C-alpha positions as CSV (number, residue, x, y, z in Angstrom):
1,X,-47.6,-48.5,124.8
2,X,-46.1,-45.1,124.0
3,X,-45.8,-43.1,120.9
4,X,-43.6,-44.9,118.4
5,X,-41.9,-41.7,117.3
6,X,-40.9,-41.0,121.0
7,X,-39.2,-44.3,121.7
8,X,-35.7,-43.4,120.6
9,X,-35.9,-40.1,122.7
10,X,-37.1,-42.1,125.7
11,X,-34.2,-44.5,125.4
12,X,-31.8,-41.7,125.0
13,X,-33.0,-39.7,128.0
14,X,-33.2,-42.9,130.1
15,X,-29.6,-43.6,129.3
16,X,-28.7,-40.1,130.5
17,X,-30.5,-40.8,133.8
18,X,-28.5,-44.0,134.2
19,X,-25.2,-42.2,133.5
20,X,-26.1,-39.5,136.0
21,X,-26.8,-42.0,138.7
22,X,-23.6,-43.9,138.0
23,X,-21.7,-40.6,138.2
24,X,-23.3,-39.8,141.5
25,X,-22.5,-43.2,143.0
26,X,-18.9,-42.9,141.8
27,X,-16.6,-45.7,140.6
28,X,-16.1,-47.1,144.1
29,X,-19.8,-46.9,145.0
30,X,-22.6,-49.4,144.6
31,X,-22.7,-50.5,141.0
32,X,-26.4,-51.1,141.0
33,X,-28.7,-48.4,139.7
34,X,-30.6,-46.8,142.5
35,X,-32.4,-43.6,141.3
36,X,-32.9,-42.7,144.9
37,X,-32.7,-39.0,144.4
38,X,-34.9,-39.1,141.4
39,X,-37.7,-41.2,142.8
40,X,-41.0,-39.4,142.8
41,X,-39.8,-36.7,140.3
42,X,-38.1,-38.6,137.4
43,X,-41.4,-39.2,135.7
44,X,-42.2,-35.5,135.6
45,X,-38.6,-34.8,134.4
46,X,-38.9,-37.3,131.6
47,X,-42.3,-36.1,130.5
48,X,-41.1,-32.4,130.6
49,X,-38.0,-33.4,128.5
50,X,-40.1,-35.3,126.0
51,X,-42.7,-32.5,125.8
52,X,-40.0,-30.0,125.1
53,X,-38.4,-32.2,122.4
54,X,-41.8,-32.8,120.8
55,X,-42.8,-29.1,120.8
56,X,-39.6,-27.9,119.3
57,X,-38.8,-30.7,116.9
58,X,-42.2,-32.5,116.2
59,X,-41.9,-31.7,112.6
60,X,-38.4,-33.1,112.4
61,X,-39.4,-36.3,114.2
62,X,-42.2,-37.0,111.7
63,X,-40.2,-36.3,108.5
64,X,-38.7,-39.4,107.0
65,X,-35.8,-37.5,105.4
66,X,-34.5,-34.1,106.1
67,X,-32.5,-32.8,103.0
68,X,-28.9,-31.9,103.9
69,X,-27.8,-28.3,103.2
70,X,-25.7,-27.9,100.0
71,X,-22.8,-26.5,102.0
72,X,-22.6,-29.6,104.3
73,X,-20.6,-32.7,103.4
74,X,-22.4,-36.1,103.6
75,X,-20.3,-36.9,106.7
76,X,-21.7,-34.0,108.7
77,X,-25.0,-35.0,110.2
78,X,-27.7,-32.5,111.2
79,X,-28.5,-32.5,114.9
80,X,-30.0,-30.4,117.7
81,X,-28.7,-30.0,121.2
82,X,-31.1,-29.5,124.1
83,X,-30.0,-28.5,127.6
84,X,-31.7,-30.4,130.3
85,X,-29.7,-29.6,133.5
86,X,-31.9,-31.4,135.9
87,X,-32.0,-34.5,133.8
88,X,-28.7,-35.1,132.2
89,X,-25.1,-35.7,133.2
90,X,-21.8,-34.5,132.1
91,X,-22.5,-31.5,129.8
92,X,-26.1,-31.4,130.9
93,X,-27.3,-31.7,127.3
94,X,-28.6,-34.3,124.8
95,X,-27.4,-34.3,121.2
96,X,-30.1,-35.6,119.0
97,X,-29.2,-36.4,115.3
98,X,-31.8,-35.4,112.8
99,X,-34.0,-36.8,111.5
100,X,-35.0,-38.6,114.7
101,X,-34.8,-42.4,114.3
102,X,-37.5,-44.8,115.3
103,X,-36.8,-48.0,117.2
104,X,-39.1,-50.4,115.2
105,X,-39.5,-48.6,111.9
106,X,-35.8,-47.9,111.5
107,X,-33.5,-50.0,113.7
108,X,-35.9,-53.0,113.8
109,X,-36.4,-53.0,110.0
110,X,-32.7,-52.6,109.4
111,X,-32.0,-55.5,111.8
112,X,-34.4,-57.7,109.9
113,X,-33.0,-56.8,106.4
114,X,-29.3,-57.1,107.3
115,X,-29.9,-60.7,108.7
116,X,-32.7,-62.2,106.6
117,X,-33.1,-62.5,102.8
118,X,-35.8,-60.1,101.5
119,X,-37.8,-62.8,99.7
120,X,-38.1,-64.8,102.9
121,X,-39.2,-61.7,104.8
122,X,-41.9,-61.0,102.2
123,X,-43.2,-64.6,102.5
124,X,-43.4,-64.1,106.3
125,X,-45.3,-60.9,105.8
126,X,-47.7,-62.6,103.4
127,X,-48.1,-65.4,105.9
128,X,-49.2,-62.8,108.5
129,X,-51.7,-61.3,106.0
130,X,-53.5,-64.6,105.6
131,X,-53.4,-65.2,109.4
132,X,-50.5,-67.6,109.7
133,X,-48.2,-67.1,112.7
134,X,-44.6,-66.0,113.0
135,X,-42.1,-66.7,115.7
136,X,-39.0,-64.5,116.0
137,X,-35.9,-65.9,117.8
138,X,-32.8,-63.8,118.7
139,X,-29.9,-63.6,121.2
140,X,-31.0,-60.5,123.0
141,X,-34.4,-59.0,124.2
142,X,-33.7,-55.6,122.5
143,X,-33.1,-57.3,119.1
144,X,-36.1,-59.6,119.4
145,X,-38.6,-56.9,120.5
146,X,-37.4,-54.4,117.9
147,X,-37.8,-57.0,115.1
148,X,-41.2,-58.2,116.2
149,X,-42.4,-54.6,116.3
150,X,-40.8,-54.0,112.9
151,X,-43.0,-56.8,111.5
152,X,-46.0,-54.8,112.6
153,X,-44.6,-51.7,110.9
154,X,-43.9,-53.5,107.7
155,X,-47.5,-54.8,107.5
156,X,-48.8,-51.3,106.9
157,X,-51.3,-50.2,105.6
158,X,-52.8,-53.3,107.4
159,X,-53.0,-53.5,111.2
160,X,-52.3,-56.8,112.9
161,X,-55.6,-57.9,114.5
162,X,-54.5,-60.9,116.6
163,X,-52.1,-61.8,119.4
164,X,-48.8,-59.9,119.6
165,X,-46.2,-60.8,122.3
166,X,-42.9,-59.1,121.6
167,X,-41.0,-61.2,124.2
168,X,-42.3,-64.5,125.5
169,X,-40.5,-66.4,128.3
170,X,-39.1,-69.7,127.2
171,X,-41.1,-71.6,129.8
172,X,-44.3,-70.5,128.0
173,X,-43.3,-72.1,124.7
174,X,-46.6,-74.1,124.7
175,X,-48.2,-70.9,123.4
176,X,-46.8,-71.7,119.9
177,X,-49.6,-74.2,119.6
178,X,-52.3,-71.6,120.0
179,X,-55.1,-71.9,117.5
180,X,-55.2,-68.1,117.2
181,X,-52.6,-66.4,114.8
182,X,-49.7,-64.6,116.6
183,X,-46.5,-62.7,116.3
184,X,-44.2,-63.8,119.1
185,X,-40.6,-63.1,120.0
186,X,-38.3,-65.3,122.2
187,X,-34.7,-64.5,123.3
188,X,-32.4,-67.5,123.9
189,X,-28.9,-68.3,124.9
190,X,-26.1,-67.1,122.6
191,X,-24.6,-70.5,122.3
192,X,-27.8,-72.2,121.5
193,X,-28.6,-70.1,118.4
194,X,-32.3,-71.1,118.6
195,X,-31.6,-74.8,117.7
196,X,-33.3,-76.2,120.9
197,X,-36.4,-74.0,120.3
198,X,-36.7,-74.9,116.6
199,X,-36.3,-78.6,117.3
200,X,-38.8,-78.6,120.2
201,X,-41.7,-80.9,119.3
202,X,-44.2,-78.2,120.0
203,X,-42.6,-75.8,117.6
204,X,-42.2,-78.6,115.0
205,X,-45.9,-79.3,115.3
206,X,-46.8,-75.6,114.9
207,X,-44.6,-75.3,111.8
208,X,-46.6,-78.1,110.2
209,X,-49.8,-76.1,111.1
210,X,-48.8,-72.7,109.6
211,X,-46.0,-71.3,111.8
212,X,-42.9,-69.8,110.3
213,X,-39.8,-69.1,112.3
214,X,-37.4,-66.2,111.8
215,X,-34.0,-67.0,113.5
216,X,-32.0,-63.8,113.9
217,X,-29.0,-65.7,115.5
218,X,-28.2,-67.8,112.4
219,X,-29.8,-65.5,109.8
220,X,-32.3,-68.1,108.6
221,X,-36.1,-68.6,108.1
222,X,-37.9,-71.9,108.6
223,X,-41.1,-71.5,106.5
224,X,-44.3,-73.3,107.4
225,X,-44.7,-76.8,105.9
226,X,-48.5,-76.5,105.9
227,X,-49.7,-78.0,102.6
228,X,-49.6,-75.6,99.7
229,X,-48.9,-72.4,101.6
230,X,-45.3,-71.7,100.5
231,X,-46.0,-72.7,96.9
232,X,-49.0,-70.3,96.9
233,X,-46.9,-67.4,98.4
234,X,-44.0,-68.0,96.1
235,X,-46.3,-67.8,93.1
236,X,-47.2,-64.2,93.9
237,X,-45.0,-61.6,92.0
238,X,-42.8,-59.5,94.3
239,X,-40.7,-56.3,93.8
240,X,-37.4,-58.3,93.8
241,X,-35.1,-55.9,91.9
242,X,-35.8,-53.0,94.1
243,X,-35.6,-54.9,97.4
244,X,-32.5,-56.7,96.3
245,X,-30.8,-53.4,95.6
246,X,-31.8,-51.8,98.9
247,X,-30.8,-54.8,100.9
248,X,-27.4,-54.8,99.3
249,X,-27.0,-51.1,100.1
250,X,-28.1,-51.6,103.7
251,X,-25.6,-54.4,104.3
252,X,-22.8,-52.3,102.9
253,X,-23.8,-49.5,105.4
254,X,-24.1,-52.0,108.2
255,X,-20.5,-53.1,107.6
256,X,-19.2,-49.7,108.3
257,X,-21.9,-48.2,110.6
258,X,-22.0,-47.8,114.3
259,X,-25.7,-47.2,114.7
260,X,-26.9,-50.2,112.7
261,X,-24.6,-52.8,114.4
262,X,-25.8,-52.6,118.0
263,X,-28.8,-51.3,119.8
264,X,-26.7,-49.5,122.4
265,X,-24.9,-47.6,119.6
266,X,-28.1,-46.8,117.9
267,X,-29.3,-45.2,121.2
268,X,-26.1,-43.2,121.4
269,X,-25.8,-42.1,117.7
270,X,-29.1,-42.7,116.0
271,X,-28.9,-43.4,112.2
272,X,-27.2,-41.4,109.5
273,X,-29.1,-39.6,106.7
274,X,-27.9,-42.2,104.1
275,X,-29.0,-45.1,106.3
276,X,-32.5,-43.6,106.8
277,X,-32.9,-43.0,103.1
278,X,-32.3,-46.7,102.4
279,X,-34.5,-47.9,105.2
280,X,-37.3,-45.6,104.2
281,X,-37.0,-46.8,100.6
282,X,-37.4,-50.4,101.8
283,X,-40.5,-49.5,103.8
284,X,-42.0,-47.6,100.9
285,X,-41.5,-50.5,98.4
286,X,-43.1,-53.0,100.8
287,X,-46.0,-50.7,101.7
288,X,-46.7,-50.1,98.0
289,X,-46.6,-53.8,97.3
290,X,-48.9,-54.8,100.1
291,X,-51.3,-52.0,99.4
292,X,-51.5,-53.2,95.8
293,X,-52.8,-56.6,97.1
294,X,-55.9,-54.8,98.2
295,X,-56.5,-53.9,94.5
296,X,-58.2,-50.5,94.1
297,X,-59.5,-50.6,97.7
298,X,-56.0,-49.5,98.6
299,X,-55.7,-46.8,95.9
300,X,-59.3,-45.4,95.7
301,X,-60.5,-44.0,99.0
302,X,-64.2,-44.6,98.0
303,X,-63.8,-48.1,96.5
304,X,-64.9,-49.8,99.7
305,X,-68.5,-48.9,98.8
306,X,-68.5,-51.5,96.0
307,X,-67.9,-54.5,98.3
308,X,-70.6,-54.4,100.8
309,X,-73.9,-52.9,102.0
310,X,-74.2,-49.6,103.8
311,X,-76.9,-49.5,106.5
312,X,-79.3,-46.6,106.8
313,X,-76.9,-44.9,109.2
314,X,-73.3,-44.1,108.3
315,X,-72.0,-46.1,111.3
316,X,-72.7,-49.6,110.0
317,X,-71.3,-51.1,106.8
318,X,-71.3,-54.9,106.0
319,X,-68.2,-55.9,104.0
320,X,-68.7,-59.0,101.9
321,X,-65.4,-60.6,100.9
322,X,-67.1,-62.5,98.2
323,X,-67.9,-59.2,96.4
324,X,-64.2,-58.4,96.4
325,X,-63.1,-61.8,95.2
326,X,-65.7,-61.8,92.4
327,X,-64.3,-58.5,91.2
328,X,-60.8,-60.0,91.1
329,X,-62.0,-63.0,89.1
330,X,-63.0,-60.6,86.3
331,X,-59.4,-59.5,85.9
332,X,-58.3,-62.1,83.3
333,X,-54.6,-61.2,83.6
334,X,-54.5,-62.1,87.3
335,X,-52.3,-65.0,88.2
336,X,-54.0,-68.0,89.8
337,X,-51.7,-68.0,92.8
338,X,-52.2,-64.3,93.4
339,X,-56.0,-64.7,93.1
340,X,-56.0,-67.5,95.6
341,X,-53.8,-65.5,98.0
342,X,-56.1,-62.4,97.7
343,X,-59.1,-64.6,98.3
344,X,-57.6,-65.9,101.6
345,X,-56.6,-62.3,102.5
346,X,-60.1,-61.0,101.9
347,X,-61.6,-63.3,104.5
348,X,-59.0,-62.4,107.2
349,X,-59.9,-60.2,110.1
350,X,-57.0,-57.9,109.3
351,X,-58.4,-57.1,105.8
352,X,-61.9,-56.6,107.1
353,X,-60.5,-54.0,109.6
354,X,-58.5,-52.4,106.7
355,X,-61.7,-51.9,104.7
356,X,-63.4,-50.4,107.7
357,X,-60.4,-48.0,108.3
358,X,-60.7,-46.9,104.6
359,X,-64.4,-46.4,105.1
360,X,-63.9,-44.2,108.2
361,X,-61.2,-42.2,106.5
362,X,-63.4,-41.6,103.5
363,X,-66.4,-40.5,105.6
364,X,-64.2,-38.2,107.7
365,X,-62.8,-36.6,104.6
366,X,-66.3,-36.1,103.1
367,X,-67.5,-34.6,106.4
368,X,-64.6,-32.2,106.5
369,X,-65.1,-31.1,102.9
370,X,-68.8,-30.5,103.6
371,X,-68.0,-28.3,106.6
372,X,-65.5,-26.3,104.5
373,X,-68.1,-25.9,101.7
374,X,-70.7,-24.6,104.2
375,X,-68.2,-22.2,105.7
376,X,-67.3,-20.8,102.3
């Protein structure tokens, strides 16, 4: 529930707390983590550390890419060191590589794209846009939760409007038959590789009813067998050349990188400048593609006004998906599959909320401009 940009910092600082407690107990002491001396004050320490990091390096954490100085070789990464004597062990400092990595947007996205073919991932994202469900299977909770959260990030500019459970216990597998769309993650035994879950009769039934399964253990995707859905989604043009290139580059980096291979190493080292460039490029291509599906509602901040009725007050606007679909039908060069997909998208709760967010952003901008004009 915290700020996404703070998650890596929280993991890094929590790891230092664990190392400090292990140092205090000593090699012959109790191996369990006790935090006895920190209880009652560790929350304040953590918050103070995060506040200090945010204040001094907020701009760095929000930048996607920080250009490297000309006199620095690509192997030398930018970083800052912050001294936190009450909080950290060993040298009483935390080395943070810049730019600051994000758990879902960077490591989660890289985990998806180094394991799953880009075209299968795009189909899964389009399934979510038309309110079909996705189940993510993996061998560890950190991998599963990072990748389920990465799906939310990759859906931008849209915001998932239905059930989201990043880690569901296996005994609650009945939830896959929920009539409400969902994104769910499940961790399973390493030896099983998700076979027992995928072959479960409840999952098989859900796959026939719109569910797609991303299996991170065997790098595969089982797409829904619901009639006509995959054919419809495959018929929509996608940015294949760009994503193919970036996925190839990311896999090459993954083969030689420490931060991309394991979550624990990611917490220790973050990601390199080159890795972040590739991941941000993937996110940008997908965001541009998905935004384009909204036609000019996504590109024109005031286009929402064409597809509904504004009430007498500025607070209420009734969006009519049929207005949007009728406008699409007048574009004679639009492929039939894409038109059908956009029609299904227009009637989804996620798209309705996207139009409303565009409306609110437009009104806020106009209000701000009016205030500036009056001031001048």
